[in-house]
Backbone as ProteinMPNN parsed JSONL, in Angstrom:
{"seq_chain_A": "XXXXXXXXXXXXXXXXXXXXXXXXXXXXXXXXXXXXXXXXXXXXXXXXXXXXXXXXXXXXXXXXXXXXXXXXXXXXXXXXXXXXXXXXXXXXXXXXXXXXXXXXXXXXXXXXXXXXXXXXXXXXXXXXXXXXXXXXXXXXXXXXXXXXXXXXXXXXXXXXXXXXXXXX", "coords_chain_A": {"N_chain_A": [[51.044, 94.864, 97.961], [52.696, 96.27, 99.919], [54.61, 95.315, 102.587], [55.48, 92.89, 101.634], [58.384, 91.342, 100.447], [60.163, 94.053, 98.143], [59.215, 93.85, 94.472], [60.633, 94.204, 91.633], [63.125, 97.312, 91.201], [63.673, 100.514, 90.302], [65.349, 103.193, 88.898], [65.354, 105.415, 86.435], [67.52, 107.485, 84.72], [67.735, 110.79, 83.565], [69.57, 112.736, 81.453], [69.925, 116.091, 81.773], [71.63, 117.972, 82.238], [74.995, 117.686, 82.058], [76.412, 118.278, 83.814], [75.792, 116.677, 85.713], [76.503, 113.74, 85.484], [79.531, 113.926, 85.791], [78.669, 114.244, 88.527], [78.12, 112.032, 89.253], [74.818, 111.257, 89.39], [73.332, 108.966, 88.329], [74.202, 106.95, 89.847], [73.117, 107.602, 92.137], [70.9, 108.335, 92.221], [69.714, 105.617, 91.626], [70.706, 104.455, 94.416], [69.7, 106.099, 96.297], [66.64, 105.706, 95.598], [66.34, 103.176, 95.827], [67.216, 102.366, 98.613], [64.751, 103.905, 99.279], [62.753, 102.867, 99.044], [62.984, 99.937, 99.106], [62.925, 100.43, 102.095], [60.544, 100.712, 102.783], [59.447, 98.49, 101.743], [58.399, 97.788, 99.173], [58.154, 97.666, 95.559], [59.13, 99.446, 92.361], [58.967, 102.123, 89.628], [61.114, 105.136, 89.193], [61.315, 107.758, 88.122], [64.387, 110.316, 87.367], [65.256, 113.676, 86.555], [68.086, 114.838, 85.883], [68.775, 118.137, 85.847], [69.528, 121.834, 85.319], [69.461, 125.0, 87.175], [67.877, 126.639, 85.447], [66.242, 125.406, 84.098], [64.895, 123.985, 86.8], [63.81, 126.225, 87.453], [61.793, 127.239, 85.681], [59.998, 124.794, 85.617], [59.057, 124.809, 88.233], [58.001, 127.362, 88.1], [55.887, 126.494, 86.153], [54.532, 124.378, 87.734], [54.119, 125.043, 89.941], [53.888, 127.127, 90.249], [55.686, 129.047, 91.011], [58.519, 130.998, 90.145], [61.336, 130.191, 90.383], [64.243, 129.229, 91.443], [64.529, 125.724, 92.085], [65.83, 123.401, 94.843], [65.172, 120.271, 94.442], [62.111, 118.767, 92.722], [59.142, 116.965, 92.685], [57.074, 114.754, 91.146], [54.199, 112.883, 91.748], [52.578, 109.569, 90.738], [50.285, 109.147, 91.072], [47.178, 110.494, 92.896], [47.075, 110.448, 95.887], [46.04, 108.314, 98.575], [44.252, 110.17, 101.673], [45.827, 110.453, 104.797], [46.05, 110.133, 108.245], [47.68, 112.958, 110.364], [51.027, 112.686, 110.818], [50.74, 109.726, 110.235], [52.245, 106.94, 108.499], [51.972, 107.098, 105.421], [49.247, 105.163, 102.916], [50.316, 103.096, 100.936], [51.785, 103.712, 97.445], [49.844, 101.756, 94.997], [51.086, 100.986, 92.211], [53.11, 100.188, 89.379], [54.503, 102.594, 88.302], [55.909, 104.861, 89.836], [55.956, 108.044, 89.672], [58.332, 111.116, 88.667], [60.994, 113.019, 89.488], [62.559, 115.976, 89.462], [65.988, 117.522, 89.739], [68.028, 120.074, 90.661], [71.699, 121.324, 89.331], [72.988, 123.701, 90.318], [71.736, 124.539, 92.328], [71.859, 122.508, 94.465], [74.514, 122.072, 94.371], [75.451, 124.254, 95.659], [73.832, 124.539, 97.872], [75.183, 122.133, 99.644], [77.462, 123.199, 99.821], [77.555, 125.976, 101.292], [75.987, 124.193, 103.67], [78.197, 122.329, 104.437], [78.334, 119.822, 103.937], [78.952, 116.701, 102.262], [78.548, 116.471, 98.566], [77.595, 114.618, 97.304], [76.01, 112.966, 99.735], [74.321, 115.251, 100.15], [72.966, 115.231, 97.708], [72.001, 112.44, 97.798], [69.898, 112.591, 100.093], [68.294, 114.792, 99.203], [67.038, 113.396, 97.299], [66.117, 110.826, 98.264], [63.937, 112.63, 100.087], [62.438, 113.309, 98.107], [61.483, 110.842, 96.789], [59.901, 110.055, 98.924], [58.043, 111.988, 99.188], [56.903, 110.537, 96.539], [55.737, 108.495, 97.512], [53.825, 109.632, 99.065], [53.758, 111.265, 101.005], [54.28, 114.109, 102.775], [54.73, 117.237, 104.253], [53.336, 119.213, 104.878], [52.289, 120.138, 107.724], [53.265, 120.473, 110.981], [53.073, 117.843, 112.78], [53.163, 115.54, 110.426], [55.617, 116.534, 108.825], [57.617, 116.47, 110.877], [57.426, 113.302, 110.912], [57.982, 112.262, 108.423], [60.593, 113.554, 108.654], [61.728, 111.672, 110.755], [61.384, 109.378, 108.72], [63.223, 110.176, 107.077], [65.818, 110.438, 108.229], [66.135, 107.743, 109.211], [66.4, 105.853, 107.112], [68.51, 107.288, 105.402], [70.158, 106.389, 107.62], [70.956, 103.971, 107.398], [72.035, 104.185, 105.014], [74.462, 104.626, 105.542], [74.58, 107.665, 105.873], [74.617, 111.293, 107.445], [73.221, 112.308, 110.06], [71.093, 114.649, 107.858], [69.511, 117.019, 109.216], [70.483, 117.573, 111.576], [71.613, 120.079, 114.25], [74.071, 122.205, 114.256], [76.407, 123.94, 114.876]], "CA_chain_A": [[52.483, 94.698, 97.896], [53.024, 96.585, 100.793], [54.8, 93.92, 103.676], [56.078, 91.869, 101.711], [60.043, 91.972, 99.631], [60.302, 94.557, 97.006], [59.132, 93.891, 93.363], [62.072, 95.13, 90.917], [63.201, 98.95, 91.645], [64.059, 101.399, 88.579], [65.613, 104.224, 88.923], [65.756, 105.71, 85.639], [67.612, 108.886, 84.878], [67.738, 111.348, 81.871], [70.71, 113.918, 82.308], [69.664, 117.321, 80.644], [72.846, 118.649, 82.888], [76.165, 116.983, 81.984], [77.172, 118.353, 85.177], [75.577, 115.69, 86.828], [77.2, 112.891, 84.775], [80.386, 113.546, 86.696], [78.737, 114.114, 89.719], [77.635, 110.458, 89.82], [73.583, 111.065, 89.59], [72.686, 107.664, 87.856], [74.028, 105.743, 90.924], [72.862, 108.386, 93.554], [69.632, 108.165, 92.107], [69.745, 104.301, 92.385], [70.96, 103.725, 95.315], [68.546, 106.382, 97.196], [65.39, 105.383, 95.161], [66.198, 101.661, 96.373], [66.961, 102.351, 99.817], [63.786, 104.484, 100.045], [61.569, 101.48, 98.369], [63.363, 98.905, 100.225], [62.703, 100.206, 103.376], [59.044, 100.617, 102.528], [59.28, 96.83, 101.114], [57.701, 97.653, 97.517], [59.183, 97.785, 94.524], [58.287, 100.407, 91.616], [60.013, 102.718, 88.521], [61.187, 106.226, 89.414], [62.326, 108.245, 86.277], [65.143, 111.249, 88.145], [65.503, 113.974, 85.656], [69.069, 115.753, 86.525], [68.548, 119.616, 85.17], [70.376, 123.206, 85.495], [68.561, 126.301, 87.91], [67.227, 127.887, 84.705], [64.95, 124.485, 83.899], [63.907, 123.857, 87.459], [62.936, 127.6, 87.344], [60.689, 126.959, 84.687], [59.426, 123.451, 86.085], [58.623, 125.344, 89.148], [57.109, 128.412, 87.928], [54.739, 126.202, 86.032], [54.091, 123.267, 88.256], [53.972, 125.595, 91.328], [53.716, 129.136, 90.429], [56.889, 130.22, 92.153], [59.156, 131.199, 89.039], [62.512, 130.536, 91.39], [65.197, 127.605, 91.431], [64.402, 124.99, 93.824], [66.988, 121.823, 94.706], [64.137, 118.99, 93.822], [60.441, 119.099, 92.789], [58.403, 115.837, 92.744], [55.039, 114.989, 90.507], [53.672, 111.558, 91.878], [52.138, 109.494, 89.251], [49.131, 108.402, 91.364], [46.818, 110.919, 93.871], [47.654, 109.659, 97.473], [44.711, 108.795, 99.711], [44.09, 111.085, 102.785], [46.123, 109.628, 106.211], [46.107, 110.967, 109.411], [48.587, 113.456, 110.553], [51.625, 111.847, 111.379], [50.758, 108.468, 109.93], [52.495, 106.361, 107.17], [50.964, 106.984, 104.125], [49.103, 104.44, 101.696], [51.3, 102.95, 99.67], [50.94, 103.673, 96.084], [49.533, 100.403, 94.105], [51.116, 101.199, 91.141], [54.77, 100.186, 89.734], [55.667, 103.963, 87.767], [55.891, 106.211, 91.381], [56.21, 109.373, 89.485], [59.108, 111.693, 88.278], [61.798, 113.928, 90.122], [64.037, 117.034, 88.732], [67.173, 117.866, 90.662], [68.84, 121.096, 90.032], [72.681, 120.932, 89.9], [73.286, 124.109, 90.737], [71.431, 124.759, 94.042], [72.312, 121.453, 95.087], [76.4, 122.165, 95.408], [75.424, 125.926, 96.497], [73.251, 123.799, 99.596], [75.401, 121.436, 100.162], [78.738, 124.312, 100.281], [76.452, 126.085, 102.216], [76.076, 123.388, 104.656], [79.471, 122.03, 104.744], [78.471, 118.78, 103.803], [79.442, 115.864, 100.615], [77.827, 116.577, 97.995], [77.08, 113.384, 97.233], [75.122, 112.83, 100.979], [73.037, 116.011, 100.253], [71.727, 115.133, 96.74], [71.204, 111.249, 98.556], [69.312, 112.691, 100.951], [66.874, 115.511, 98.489], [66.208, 111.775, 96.253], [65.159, 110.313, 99.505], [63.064, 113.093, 100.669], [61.503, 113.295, 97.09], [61.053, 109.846, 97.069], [58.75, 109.881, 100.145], [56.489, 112.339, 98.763], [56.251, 110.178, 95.065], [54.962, 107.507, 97.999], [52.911, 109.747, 100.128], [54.574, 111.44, 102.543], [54.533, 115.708, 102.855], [55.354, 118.142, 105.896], [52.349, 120.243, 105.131], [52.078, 120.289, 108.884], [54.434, 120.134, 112.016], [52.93, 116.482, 112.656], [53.88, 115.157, 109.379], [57.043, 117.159, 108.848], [58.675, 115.162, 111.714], [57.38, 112.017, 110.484], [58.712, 112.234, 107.25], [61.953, 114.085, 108.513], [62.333, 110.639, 111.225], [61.862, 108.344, 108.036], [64.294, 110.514, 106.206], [66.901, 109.774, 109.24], [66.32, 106.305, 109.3], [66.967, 105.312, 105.416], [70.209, 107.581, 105.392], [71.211, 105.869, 108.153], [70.608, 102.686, 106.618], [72.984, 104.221, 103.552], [75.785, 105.627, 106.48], [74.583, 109.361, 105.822], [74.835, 111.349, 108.733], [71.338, 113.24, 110.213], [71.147, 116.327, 107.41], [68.506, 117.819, 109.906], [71.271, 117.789, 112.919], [71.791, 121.037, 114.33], [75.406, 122.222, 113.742], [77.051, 125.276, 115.249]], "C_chain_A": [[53.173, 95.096, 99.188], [53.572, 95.036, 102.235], [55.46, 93.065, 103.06], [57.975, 92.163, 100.722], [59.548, 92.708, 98.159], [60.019, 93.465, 95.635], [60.864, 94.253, 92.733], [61.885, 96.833, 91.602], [63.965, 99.353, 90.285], [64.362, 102.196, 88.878], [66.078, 104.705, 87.447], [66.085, 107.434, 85.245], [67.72, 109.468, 83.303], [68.463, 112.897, 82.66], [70.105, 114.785, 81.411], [70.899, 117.902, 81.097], [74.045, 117.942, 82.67], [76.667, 117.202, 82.794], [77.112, 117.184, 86.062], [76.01, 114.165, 86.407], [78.482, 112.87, 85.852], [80.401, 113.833, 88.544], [78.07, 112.865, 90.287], [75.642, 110.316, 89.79], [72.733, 109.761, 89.55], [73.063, 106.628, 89.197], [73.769, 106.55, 92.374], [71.597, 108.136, 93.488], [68.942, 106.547, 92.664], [69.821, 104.202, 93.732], [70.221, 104.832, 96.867], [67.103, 105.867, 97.226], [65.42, 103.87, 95.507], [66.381, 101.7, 97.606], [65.759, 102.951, 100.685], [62.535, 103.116, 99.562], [61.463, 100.76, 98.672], [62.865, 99.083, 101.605], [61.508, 100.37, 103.101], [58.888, 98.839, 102.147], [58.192, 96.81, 100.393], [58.809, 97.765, 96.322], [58.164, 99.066, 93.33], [59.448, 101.404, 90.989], [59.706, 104.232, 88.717], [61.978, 107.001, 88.373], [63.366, 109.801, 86.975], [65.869, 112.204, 86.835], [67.148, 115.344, 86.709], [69.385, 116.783, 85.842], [69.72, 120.766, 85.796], [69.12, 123.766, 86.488], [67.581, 126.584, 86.541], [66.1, 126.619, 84.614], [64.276, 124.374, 84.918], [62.751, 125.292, 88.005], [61.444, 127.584, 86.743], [59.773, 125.935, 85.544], [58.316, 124.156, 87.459], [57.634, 126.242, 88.95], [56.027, 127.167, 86.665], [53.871, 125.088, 86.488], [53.059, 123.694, 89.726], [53.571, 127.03, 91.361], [54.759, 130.084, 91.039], [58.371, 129.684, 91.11], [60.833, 131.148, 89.875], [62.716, 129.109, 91.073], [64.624, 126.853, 92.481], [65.719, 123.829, 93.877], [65.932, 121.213, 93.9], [63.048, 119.25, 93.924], [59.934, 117.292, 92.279], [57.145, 115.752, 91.652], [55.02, 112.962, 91.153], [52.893, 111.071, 90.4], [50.516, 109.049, 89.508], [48.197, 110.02, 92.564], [46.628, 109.784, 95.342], [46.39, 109.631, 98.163], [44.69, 109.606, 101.113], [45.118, 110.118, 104.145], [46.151, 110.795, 107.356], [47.719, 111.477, 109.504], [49.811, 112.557, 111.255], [52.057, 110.278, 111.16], [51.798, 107.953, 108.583], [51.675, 106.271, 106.139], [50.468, 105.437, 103.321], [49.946, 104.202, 100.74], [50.751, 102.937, 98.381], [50.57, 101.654, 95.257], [49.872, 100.571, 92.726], [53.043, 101.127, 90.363], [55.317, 101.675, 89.136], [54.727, 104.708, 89.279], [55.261, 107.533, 90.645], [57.623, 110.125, 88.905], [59.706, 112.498, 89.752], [62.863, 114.499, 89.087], [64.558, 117.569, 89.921], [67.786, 118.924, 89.73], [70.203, 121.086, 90.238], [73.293, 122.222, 90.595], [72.981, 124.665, 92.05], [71.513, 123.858, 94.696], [73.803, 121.791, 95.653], [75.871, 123.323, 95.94], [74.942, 125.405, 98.355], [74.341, 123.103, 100.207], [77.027, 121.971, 100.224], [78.268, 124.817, 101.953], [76.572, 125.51, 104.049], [77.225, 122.837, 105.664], [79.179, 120.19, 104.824], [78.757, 118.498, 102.293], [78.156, 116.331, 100.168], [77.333, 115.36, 97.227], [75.916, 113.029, 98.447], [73.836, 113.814, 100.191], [72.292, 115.824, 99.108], [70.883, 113.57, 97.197], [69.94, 111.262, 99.205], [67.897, 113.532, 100.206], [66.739, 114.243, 97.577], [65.654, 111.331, 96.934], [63.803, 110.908, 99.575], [62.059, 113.173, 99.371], [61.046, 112.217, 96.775], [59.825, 109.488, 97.71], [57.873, 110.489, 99.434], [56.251, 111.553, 96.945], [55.276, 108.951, 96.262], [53.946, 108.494, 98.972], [52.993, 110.6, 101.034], [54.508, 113.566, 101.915], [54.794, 115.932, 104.415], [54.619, 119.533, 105.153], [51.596, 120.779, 106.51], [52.963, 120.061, 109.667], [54.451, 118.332, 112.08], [53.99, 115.167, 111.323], [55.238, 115.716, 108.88], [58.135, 116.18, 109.528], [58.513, 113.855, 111.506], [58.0, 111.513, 109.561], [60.111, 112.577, 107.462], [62.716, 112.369, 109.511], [62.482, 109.516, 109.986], [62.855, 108.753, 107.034], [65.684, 110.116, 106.811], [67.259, 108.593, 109.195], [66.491, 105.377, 108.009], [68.476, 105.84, 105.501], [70.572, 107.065, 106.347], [71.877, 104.961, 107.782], [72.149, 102.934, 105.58], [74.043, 105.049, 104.359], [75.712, 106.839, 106.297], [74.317, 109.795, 106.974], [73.647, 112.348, 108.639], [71.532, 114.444, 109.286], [70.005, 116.769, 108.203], [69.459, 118.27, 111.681], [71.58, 119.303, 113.116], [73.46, 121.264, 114.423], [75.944, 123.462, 114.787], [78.792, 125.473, 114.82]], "O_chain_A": [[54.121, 94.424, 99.595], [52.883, 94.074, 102.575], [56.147, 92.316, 103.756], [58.459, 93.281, 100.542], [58.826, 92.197, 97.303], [60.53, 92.346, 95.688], [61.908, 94.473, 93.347], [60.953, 97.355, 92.214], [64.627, 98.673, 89.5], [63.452, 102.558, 89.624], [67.24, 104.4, 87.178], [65.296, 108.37, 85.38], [67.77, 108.85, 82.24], [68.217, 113.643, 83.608], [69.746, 114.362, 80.312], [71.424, 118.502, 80.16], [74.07, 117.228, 83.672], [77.644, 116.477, 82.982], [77.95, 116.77, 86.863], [75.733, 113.346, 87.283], [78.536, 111.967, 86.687], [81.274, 113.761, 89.41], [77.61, 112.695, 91.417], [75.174, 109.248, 90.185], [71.813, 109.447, 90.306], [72.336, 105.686, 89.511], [74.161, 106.159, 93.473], [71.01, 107.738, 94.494], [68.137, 106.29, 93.559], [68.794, 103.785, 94.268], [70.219, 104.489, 98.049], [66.437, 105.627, 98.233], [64.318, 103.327, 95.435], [65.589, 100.913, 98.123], [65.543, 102.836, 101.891], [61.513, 102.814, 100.179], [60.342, 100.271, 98.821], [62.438, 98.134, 102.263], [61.265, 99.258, 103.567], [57.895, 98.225, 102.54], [57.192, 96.136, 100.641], [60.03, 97.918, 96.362], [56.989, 99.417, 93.438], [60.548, 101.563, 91.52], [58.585, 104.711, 88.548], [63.111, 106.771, 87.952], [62.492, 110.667, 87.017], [66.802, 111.741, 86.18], [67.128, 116.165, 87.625], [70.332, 116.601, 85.077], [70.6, 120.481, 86.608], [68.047, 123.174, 86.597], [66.39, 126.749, 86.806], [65.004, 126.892, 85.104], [63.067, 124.523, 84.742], [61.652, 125.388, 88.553], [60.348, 127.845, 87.239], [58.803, 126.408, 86.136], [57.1, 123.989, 87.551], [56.522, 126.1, 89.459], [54.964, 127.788, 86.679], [52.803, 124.782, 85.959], [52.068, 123.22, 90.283], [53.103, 127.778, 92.219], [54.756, 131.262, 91.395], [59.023, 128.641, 91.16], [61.453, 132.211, 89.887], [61.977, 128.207, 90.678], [64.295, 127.293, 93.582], [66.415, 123.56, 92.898], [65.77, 121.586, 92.738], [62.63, 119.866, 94.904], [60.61, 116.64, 91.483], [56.388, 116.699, 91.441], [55.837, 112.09, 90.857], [52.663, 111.733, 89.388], [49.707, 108.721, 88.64], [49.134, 110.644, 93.063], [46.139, 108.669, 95.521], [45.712, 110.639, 98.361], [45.765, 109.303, 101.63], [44.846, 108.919, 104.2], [46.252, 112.017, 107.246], [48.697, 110.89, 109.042], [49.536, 111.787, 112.176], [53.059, 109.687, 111.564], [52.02, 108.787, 107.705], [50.773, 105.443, 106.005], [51.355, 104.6, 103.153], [50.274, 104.973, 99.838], [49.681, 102.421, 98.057], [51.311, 100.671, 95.227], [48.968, 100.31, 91.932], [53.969, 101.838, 90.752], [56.47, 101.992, 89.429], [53.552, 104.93, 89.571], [54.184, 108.0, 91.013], [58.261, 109.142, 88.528], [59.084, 112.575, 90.812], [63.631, 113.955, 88.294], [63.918, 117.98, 90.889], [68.013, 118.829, 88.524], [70.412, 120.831, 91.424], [74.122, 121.975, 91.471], [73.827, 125.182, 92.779], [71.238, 124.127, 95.866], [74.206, 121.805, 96.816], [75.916, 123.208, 97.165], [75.397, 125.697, 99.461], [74.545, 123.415, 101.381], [77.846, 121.168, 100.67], [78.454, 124.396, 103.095], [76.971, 126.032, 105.09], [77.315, 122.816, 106.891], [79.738, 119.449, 105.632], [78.828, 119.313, 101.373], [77.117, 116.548, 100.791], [76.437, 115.579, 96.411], [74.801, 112.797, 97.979], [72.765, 113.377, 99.769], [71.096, 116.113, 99.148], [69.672, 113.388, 97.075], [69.064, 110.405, 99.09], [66.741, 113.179, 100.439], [65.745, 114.52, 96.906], [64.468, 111.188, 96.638], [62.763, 110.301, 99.32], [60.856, 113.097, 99.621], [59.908, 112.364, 96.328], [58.915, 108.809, 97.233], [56.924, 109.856, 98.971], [55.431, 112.092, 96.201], [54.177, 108.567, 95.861], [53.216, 107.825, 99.704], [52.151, 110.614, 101.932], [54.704, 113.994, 100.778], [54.978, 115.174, 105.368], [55.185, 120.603, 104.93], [50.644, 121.559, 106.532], [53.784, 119.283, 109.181], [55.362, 117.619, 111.659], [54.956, 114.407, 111.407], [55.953, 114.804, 108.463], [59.039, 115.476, 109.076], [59.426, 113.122, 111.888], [58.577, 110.432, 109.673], [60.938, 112.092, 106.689], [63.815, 111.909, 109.201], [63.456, 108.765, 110.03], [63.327, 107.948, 106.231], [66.564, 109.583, 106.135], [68.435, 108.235, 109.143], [66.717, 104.172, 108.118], [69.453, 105.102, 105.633], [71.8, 107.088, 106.272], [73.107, 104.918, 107.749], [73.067, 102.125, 105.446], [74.472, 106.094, 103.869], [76.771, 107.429, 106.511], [73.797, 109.003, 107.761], [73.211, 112.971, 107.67], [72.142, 115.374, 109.813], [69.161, 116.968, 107.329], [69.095, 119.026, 112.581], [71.836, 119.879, 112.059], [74.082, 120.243, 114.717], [75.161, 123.453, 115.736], [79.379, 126.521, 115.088]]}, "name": "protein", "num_of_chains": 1, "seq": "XXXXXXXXXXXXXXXXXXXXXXXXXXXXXXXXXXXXXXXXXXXXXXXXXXXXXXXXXXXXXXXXXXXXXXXXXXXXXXXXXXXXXXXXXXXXXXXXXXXXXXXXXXXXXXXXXXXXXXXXXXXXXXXXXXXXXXXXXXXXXXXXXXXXXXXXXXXXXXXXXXXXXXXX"}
């Protein structure tokens, strides 16, 4: 599939947070999970579960072992084959990607924090969770910047401005 125009794209969400109802999730989710799929040119069904701190606590402490809030945690639905540092991953062959939970409350706290929309910064953690349901980590410097340039170059794509820019 890889190369050629997207298949269908799915973004399907399941609110456990009603917070995220009026913070727009169902078309943030969309319209990152298609600009990150698109620019890969596959298509494939991403299920975006939008939770509180206390669930991704949980999620965390038993996915990961580290009993703490995070913004977004990922499960792919496929094991990724090996690529060289730096490289574009294997695309998955498979149309369900995987899952993502978004927390709503360390999301606005980041994106206060920051001093950016909060709309951009959850765009941008769907993106970056995105990449790794296709492949993609920053378990190394190499890969880090690879993944952080194709994180640049989708939000640009969707007018978001570099979240990795240095600020002062």
């Amino acid at each position: 599939r890889c190369g050629t125009m997207p298949d269908q794209i799915t973004a399907d969400c399941v609110i456990e947070d009603e917070r995220w109802e009026a913070a727009g999730l169902e078309q943030l989710a969309a319209r990152a999970v298609e600009a990150t799929l698109r620019w890969h040119r596959i298509g494939g069904e991403v299920v975006v579960m939008g939770c509180d701190d206390l669930r991704i606590s949980a999620l965390n402490a038993d996915f990961r072992g580290k009993p703490r809030a995070t913004n977004v945690l990922s499960w792919p639905s496929v094991e990724h084959l090996p690529h060289p540092p730096g490289a574009r991953p294997v695309m998955p062959d498979e149309d369900e990607l995987g899952d993502i939970a978004i927390a709503y409350e360390t999301c606005l706290a980041e994106a206060a924090a920051q001093g950016k929309p909060v709309a951009d910064h959850v765009t941008h953690l769907l993106v970056h969770a995105t990449l790794h349901l296709l492949g993609y980590d920053h378990e190394n410097d190499t890969d880090a910047e690879f993944m952080e340039a194709t994180e640049r170059a989708i939000l640009q794509d969707l007018g978001i401005a570099d979240p990795y820019r240095e600020t002062s």
